[in-house]
Amino acid sequence: ELQRRQPGNAPAPVIYDVAAAERQSSAVHAVASTLKLARELGAKESALPSAIDEVKQHNRALHEISARQRSSQPLRGSVAVGLARVLQFCWNAQFRQQVRDYANQLPAAPGSKRVLLVGNAAGDDRLHWAVENGGACVVGELTDANWFADRPTAEAPVTSFETIGQRAHARASLAQQLARSGETLLYTAQAVRADAVLVWLIEEDSALGWVLPQQLAALTRAGVPTLVLTRQTWAAGAGTLGAIERFCAGLES
């Protein structure tokens, strides 16, 4: 759009296109796309070790926030996601430590009810605020934004862009995770000791809705209160926020 409006004076788009289908052609495409991105950014494989270490330090800070959310004294969900956002946009080591120190001194959320947020990534923290206005707190998120990063696992060292492409292809999307097990939401809710689950999907989503029925059935069998909001506008209007607030307020009884 910028190029259309400003011919010859707009930035060139840099797109990382990773095919997620579980077939060899998609894996080949992911590797080729990774190599193309590396060329466009002028990245060198010799810099991978230090870059990977930086990512590990970054993720460690995110995992600390996530662990706080799972604890018996979580931060306000709106604050936790705000901290995760700023960490994603600034990778300065000193700033990262300042954020960690700041998070450690913050008080726990006043709400006693714990909510698992599932679905698409909200554009801001209004969903979290609606939960908090209802006297609850988001203590875990399972969204396509993955603000708090994946938990660290033992993996072989990354020494090439080909390996990065292969891992990017192998990484399961949220829809794929839910499709592989009909009780993923239930297990996640139990892991964070959630009292309820909030599912929020935008109108444009064409994948998550197909894998929800099994997940919701498992939550129903386990007696977990669940609010399902599908085909929502990305802006999450007053009606949506009001429904979330009333749902969370009702958990008190």
Short mmCIF file of C-alpha atoms in Angstrom, two decimals:
data_model
loop_
_atom_site.label_atom_id
_atom_site.label_comp_id
_atom_site.label_asym_id
_atom_site.label_seq_id
_atom_site.Cartn_x
_atom_site.Cartn_y
_atom_site.Cartn_z
CA GLU A 1 0.00 0.00 0.00
CA LEU A 2 2.86 2.38 0.79
CA GLN A 3 4.50 1.52 -2.52
CA ARG A 4 1.24 2.24 -4.35
CA ARG A 5 0.93 5.64 -2.69
CA GLN A 6 4.62 6.55 -2.84
CA PRO A 7 6.12 4.98 -5.97
CA GLY A 8 9.87 4.69 -5.67
CA ASN A 9 9.94 6.13 -2.17
CA ALA A 10 8.40 3.40 -0.01
CA PRO A 11 10.14 0.64 1.98
CA ALA A 12 10.36 -2.77 0.38
CA PRO A 13 8.29 -5.41 2.18
CA VAL A 14 10.23 -8.20 3.87
CA ILE A 15 7.97 -11.25 4.20
CA TYR A 16 8.78 -14.52 5.93
CA ASP A 17 6.40 -17.03 4.39
CA VAL A 18 6.48 -20.44 6.10
CA ALA A 19 4.16 -23.16 4.81
CA ALA A 20 2.72 -25.20 7.68
CA ALA A 21 1.32 -28.23 5.86
CA GLU A 22 2.86 -31.52 6.94
CA ARG A 23 4.42 -32.47 3.61
CA GLN A 24 7.88 -32.38 2.11
CA SER A 25 7.14 -29.60 -0.38
CA SER A 26 6.13 -27.30 2.47
CA ALA A 27 9.33 -28.10 4.35
CA VAL A 28 11.38 -27.27 1.23
CA HIS A 29 9.44 -24.01 0.88
CA ALA A 30 10.12 -23.07 4.52
CA VAL A 31 13.87 -23.62 4.10
CA ALA A 32 13.94 -21.59 0.86
CA SER A 33 11.97 -18.80 2.50
CA THR A 34 14.38 -18.75 5.44
CA LEU A 35 17.40 -18.51 3.15
CA LYS A 36 15.70 -15.71 1.20
CA LEU A 37 14.98 -13.79 4.40
CA ALA A 38 18.58 -14.18 5.58
CA ARG A 39 19.83 -12.73 2.27
CA GLU A 40 17.42 -9.80 2.47
CA LEU A 41 18.48 -8.97 6.02
CA GLY A 42 22.19 -9.53 5.36
CA ALA A 43 22.31 -12.15 8.14
CA LYS A 44 25.40 -14.33 8.51
CA GLU A 45 25.49 -17.89 9.85
CA SER A 46 28.63 -17.00 11.81
CA ALA A 47 26.43 -14.73 13.97
CA LEU A 48 23.94 -17.47 14.83
CA PRO A 49 25.48 -18.59 18.17
CA SER A 50 25.36 -15.11 19.72
CA ALA A 51 21.92 -14.44 18.26
CA ILE A 52 20.54 -17.71 19.62
CA ASP A 53 21.94 -16.90 23.05
CA GLU A 54 20.19 -13.52 22.90
CA VAL A 55 16.90 -15.24 22.08
CA LYS A 56 17.37 -17.59 25.04
CA GLN A 57 17.92 -14.65 27.39
CA HIS A 58 14.87 -12.92 25.95
CA ASN A 59 12.69 -16.00 26.32
CA ARG A 60 13.92 -16.56 29.87
CA ALA A 61 12.46 -13.17 30.83
CA LEU A 62 9.15 -14.08 29.16
CA HIS A 63 9.08 -17.44 30.95
CA GLU A 64 9.55 -15.69 34.29
CA ILE A 65 6.45 -13.60 33.65
CA SER A 66 4.56 -16.71 32.53
CA ALA A 67 5.61 -18.55 35.70
CA ARG A 68 4.36 -15.63 37.79
CA GLN A 69 1.00 -15.89 36.03
CA ARG A 70 0.71 -19.57 36.85
CA SER A 71 1.54 -18.99 40.52
CA SER A 72 -0.94 -18.48 43.33
CA GLN A 73 -0.19 -14.74 43.22
CA PRO A 74 -0.31 -13.75 39.55
CA LEU A 75 0.17 -10.30 38.11
CA ARG A 76 -2.82 -8.56 36.57
CA GLY A 77 -3.23 -10.17 33.16
CA SER A 78 -3.27 -6.76 31.46
CA VAL A 79 0.09 -5.94 33.06
CA ALA A 80 1.64 -9.31 32.18
CA VAL A 81 0.75 -9.06 28.49
CA GLY A 82 1.95 -5.46 28.46
CA LEU A 83 5.34 -6.53 29.79
CA ALA A 84 5.53 -9.31 27.20
CA ARG A 85 4.73 -6.85 24.41
CA VAL A 86 7.41 -4.34 25.37
CA LEU A 87 9.98 -7.12 25.66
CA GLN A 88 9.15 -8.22 22.11
CA PHE A 89 9.75 -4.70 20.79
CA CYS A 90 13.00 -3.96 22.64
CA TRP A 91 15.81 -6.50 22.85
CA ASN A 92 18.22 -4.35 24.84
CA ALA A 93 19.72 -6.43 27.68
CA GLN A 94 19.66 -3.57 30.19
CA PHE A 95 16.02 -2.79 29.41
CA ARG A 96 15.16 -6.49 29.72
CA GLN A 97 16.65 -6.58 33.22
CA GLN A 98 14.78 -3.43 34.18
CA VAL A 99 11.51 -5.04 33.08
CA ARG A 100 12.30 -8.16 35.15
CA ASP A 101 13.10 -6.08 38.23
CA TYR A 102 9.94 -4.05 37.76
CA ALA A 103 7.79 -7.18 37.40
CA ASN A 104 9.26 -8.70 40.56
CA GLN A 105 8.10 -5.78 42.68
CA LEU A 106 4.56 -5.58 41.32
CA PRO A 107 1.70 -6.66 43.61
CA ALA A 108 -0.53 -9.64 42.84
CA ALA A 109 -3.84 -9.20 41.05
CA PRO A 110 -6.76 -8.60 43.43
CA GLY A 111 -9.13 -10.95 41.55
CA SER A 112 -9.45 -14.45 42.95
CA LYS A 113 -10.85 -16.16 39.85
CA ARG A 114 -8.36 -17.49 37.30
CA VAL A 115 -9.10 -17.40 33.55
CA LEU A 116 -7.38 -19.07 30.58
CA LEU A 117 -7.54 -16.90 27.44
CA VAL A 118 -7.69 -18.86 24.16
CA GLY A 119 -7.89 -17.96 20.50
CA ASN A 120 -6.70 -15.10 18.33
CA ALA A 121 -4.33 -12.39 19.44
CA ALA A 122 -6.18 -9.30 20.62
CA GLY A 123 -4.95 -5.96 19.32
CA ASP A 124 -4.57 -4.54 22.83
CA ASP A 125 -5.30 -5.40 26.47
CA ARG A 126 -9.04 -4.65 26.52
CA LEU A 127 -9.98 -8.33 26.84
CA HIS A 128 -7.75 -8.55 29.90
CA TRP A 129 -9.28 -5.41 31.35
CA ALA A 130 -12.79 -6.79 30.84
CA VAL A 131 -11.77 -9.95 32.71
CA GLU A 132 -10.34 -7.85 35.52
CA ASN A 133 -13.41 -5.60 35.67
CA GLY A 134 -15.37 -8.79 36.29
CA GLY A 135 -13.21 -9.62 39.27
CA ALA A 136 -10.99 -12.24 37.59
CA CYS A 137 -7.49 -12.44 36.13
CA VAL A 138 -5.98 -13.99 32.99
CA VAL A 139 -3.37 -16.43 34.33
CA GLY A 140 -2.60 -18.23 31.08
CA GLU A 141 -2.83 -17.62 27.34
CA LEU A 142 -3.10 -20.02 24.45
CA THR A 143 -3.30 -17.70 21.46
CA ASP A 144 -1.73 -17.48 18.04
CA ALA A 145 0.38 -14.54 19.23
CA ASN A 146 2.27 -16.72 21.72
CA TRP A 147 3.35 -13.63 23.66
CA PHE A 148 5.09 -15.65 26.36
CA ALA A 149 7.09 -17.89 24.01
CA ASP A 150 7.33 -21.66 24.02
CA ARG A 151 8.76 -23.43 27.04
CA PRO A 152 12.47 -24.25 26.55
CA THR A 153 13.22 -27.77 25.44
CA ALA A 154 16.45 -29.67 24.83
CA GLU A 155 17.35 -29.31 21.16
CA ALA A 156 20.42 -29.82 19.02
CA PRO A 157 22.47 -26.64 18.39
CA VAL A 158 21.41 -24.52 15.43
CA THR A 159 24.29 -24.02 13.03
CA SER A 160 22.59 -23.10 9.76
CA PHE A 161 19.65 -21.20 8.29
CA GLU A 162 18.44 -24.51 6.83
CA THR A 163 17.94 -25.82 10.37
CA ILE A 164 15.99 -22.71 11.30
CA GLY A 165 13.73 -23.22 8.28
CA GLN A 166 13.15 -26.85 9.18
CA ARG A 167 12.23 -25.93 12.76
CA ALA A 168 9.94 -23.15 11.59
CA HIS A 169 8.09 -25.66 9.42
CA ALA A 170 7.91 -28.25 12.19
CA ARG A 171 6.54 -25.79 14.74
CA ALA A 172 2.82 -26.44 15.23
CA SER A 173 0.33 -23.60 14.96
CA LEU A 174 -2.37 -23.24 17.61
CA ALA A 175 -4.92 -24.83 15.28
CA GLN A 176 -2.58 -27.79 14.70
CA GLN A 177 -2.00 -28.20 18.43
CA LEU A 178 -5.73 -28.30 19.11
CA ALA A 179 -6.33 -30.70 16.21
CA ARG A 180 -3.81 -33.21 17.56
CA SER A 181 -5.60 -33.61 20.88
CA GLY A 182 -9.22 -32.95 21.75
CA GLU A 183 -8.30 -32.16 25.36
CA THR A 184 -5.54 -29.58 24.87
CA LEU A 185 -7.61 -26.74 26.32
CA LEU A 186 -8.67 -28.85 29.30
CA TYR A 187 -5.09 -29.90 30.09
CA THR A 188 -3.85 -26.31 29.70
CA ALA A 189 -6.62 -24.99 31.95
CA GLN A 190 -5.74 -27.58 34.56
CA ALA A 191 -2.03 -26.74 34.31
CA VAL A 192 -2.64 -23.07 35.16
CA ARG A 193 -5.42 -23.97 37.64
CA ALA A 194 -7.96 -21.91 35.71
CA ASP A 195 -11.48 -21.53 37.11
CA ALA A 196 -12.81 -20.73 33.63
CA VAL A 197 -11.88 -20.51 29.96
CA LEU A 198 -12.49 -17.57 27.61
CA VAL A 199 -12.38 -18.31 23.86
CA TRP A 200 -12.19 -15.28 21.54
CA LEU A 201 -12.03 -15.70 17.74
CA ILE A 202 -12.23 -13.00 15.09
CA GLU A 203 -14.50 -13.13 12.04
CA GLU A 204 -11.56 -13.67 9.68
CA ASP A 205 -10.31 -16.81 11.45
CA SER A 206 -10.74 -19.83 9.23
CA ALA A 207 -8.90 -22.52 11.18
CA LEU A 208 -9.45 -22.47 14.93
CA GLY A 209 -13.24 -22.73 14.70
CA TRP A 210 -13.03 -26.16 13.08
CA VAL A 211 -11.12 -27.70 15.98
CA LEU A 212 -13.10 -26.13 18.83
CA PRO A 213 -16.05 -28.59 19.23
CA GLN A 214 -13.95 -31.42 20.66
CA GLN A 215 -12.14 -29.02 22.97
CA LEU A 216 -15.37 -27.51 24.26
CA ALA A 217 -16.89 -30.95 24.83
CA ALA A 218 -13.92 -31.91 27.02
CA LEU A 219 -14.26 -28.70 29.04
CA THR A 220 -17.99 -29.31 29.48
CA ARG A 221 -17.42 -32.88 30.70
CA ALA A 222 -14.92 -31.56 33.24
CA GLY A 223 -17.34 -28.87 34.42
CA VAL A 224 -15.10 -25.94 33.45
CA PRO A 225 -17.15 -22.76 32.84
CA THR A 226 -16.43 -21.53 29.31
CA LEU A 227 -17.40 -18.40 27.39
CA VAL A 228 -17.08 -18.82 23.62
CA LEU A 229 -17.05 -15.66 21.51
CA THR A 230 -16.64 -16.44 17.80
CA ARG A 231 -16.90 -14.33 14.64
CA GLN A 232 -15.83 -11.27 16.60
CA THR A 233 -14.60 -7.98 15.18
CA TRP A 234 -10.90 -7.43 15.71
CA ALA A 235 -11.68 -4.25 17.71
CA ALA A 236 -13.68 -6.11 20.42
CA GLY A 237 -16.58 -3.71 20.90
CA ALA A 238 -18.53 -2.78 24.01
CA GLY A 239 -20.90 -5.73 23.63
CA THR A 240 -18.04 -8.21 23.64
CA LEU A 241 -16.30 -6.59 26.59
CA GLY A 242 -19.57 -6.45 28.53
CA ALA A 243 -20.21 -10.15 27.92
CA ILE A 244 -16.73 -11.00 29.22
CA GLU A 245 -17.17 -8.85 32.31
CA ARG A 246 -20.56 -10.40 33.14
CA PHE A 247 -19.20 -13.91 32.62
CA CYS A 248 -16.28 -13.31 34.98
CA ALA A 249 -18.49 -11.61 37.56
CA GLY A 250 -20.77 -14.66 37.50
CA LEU A 251 -17.86 -16.92 38.43
CA GLU A 252 -17.99 -15.55 41.95
CA SER A 253 -21.16 -17.51 42.64
#
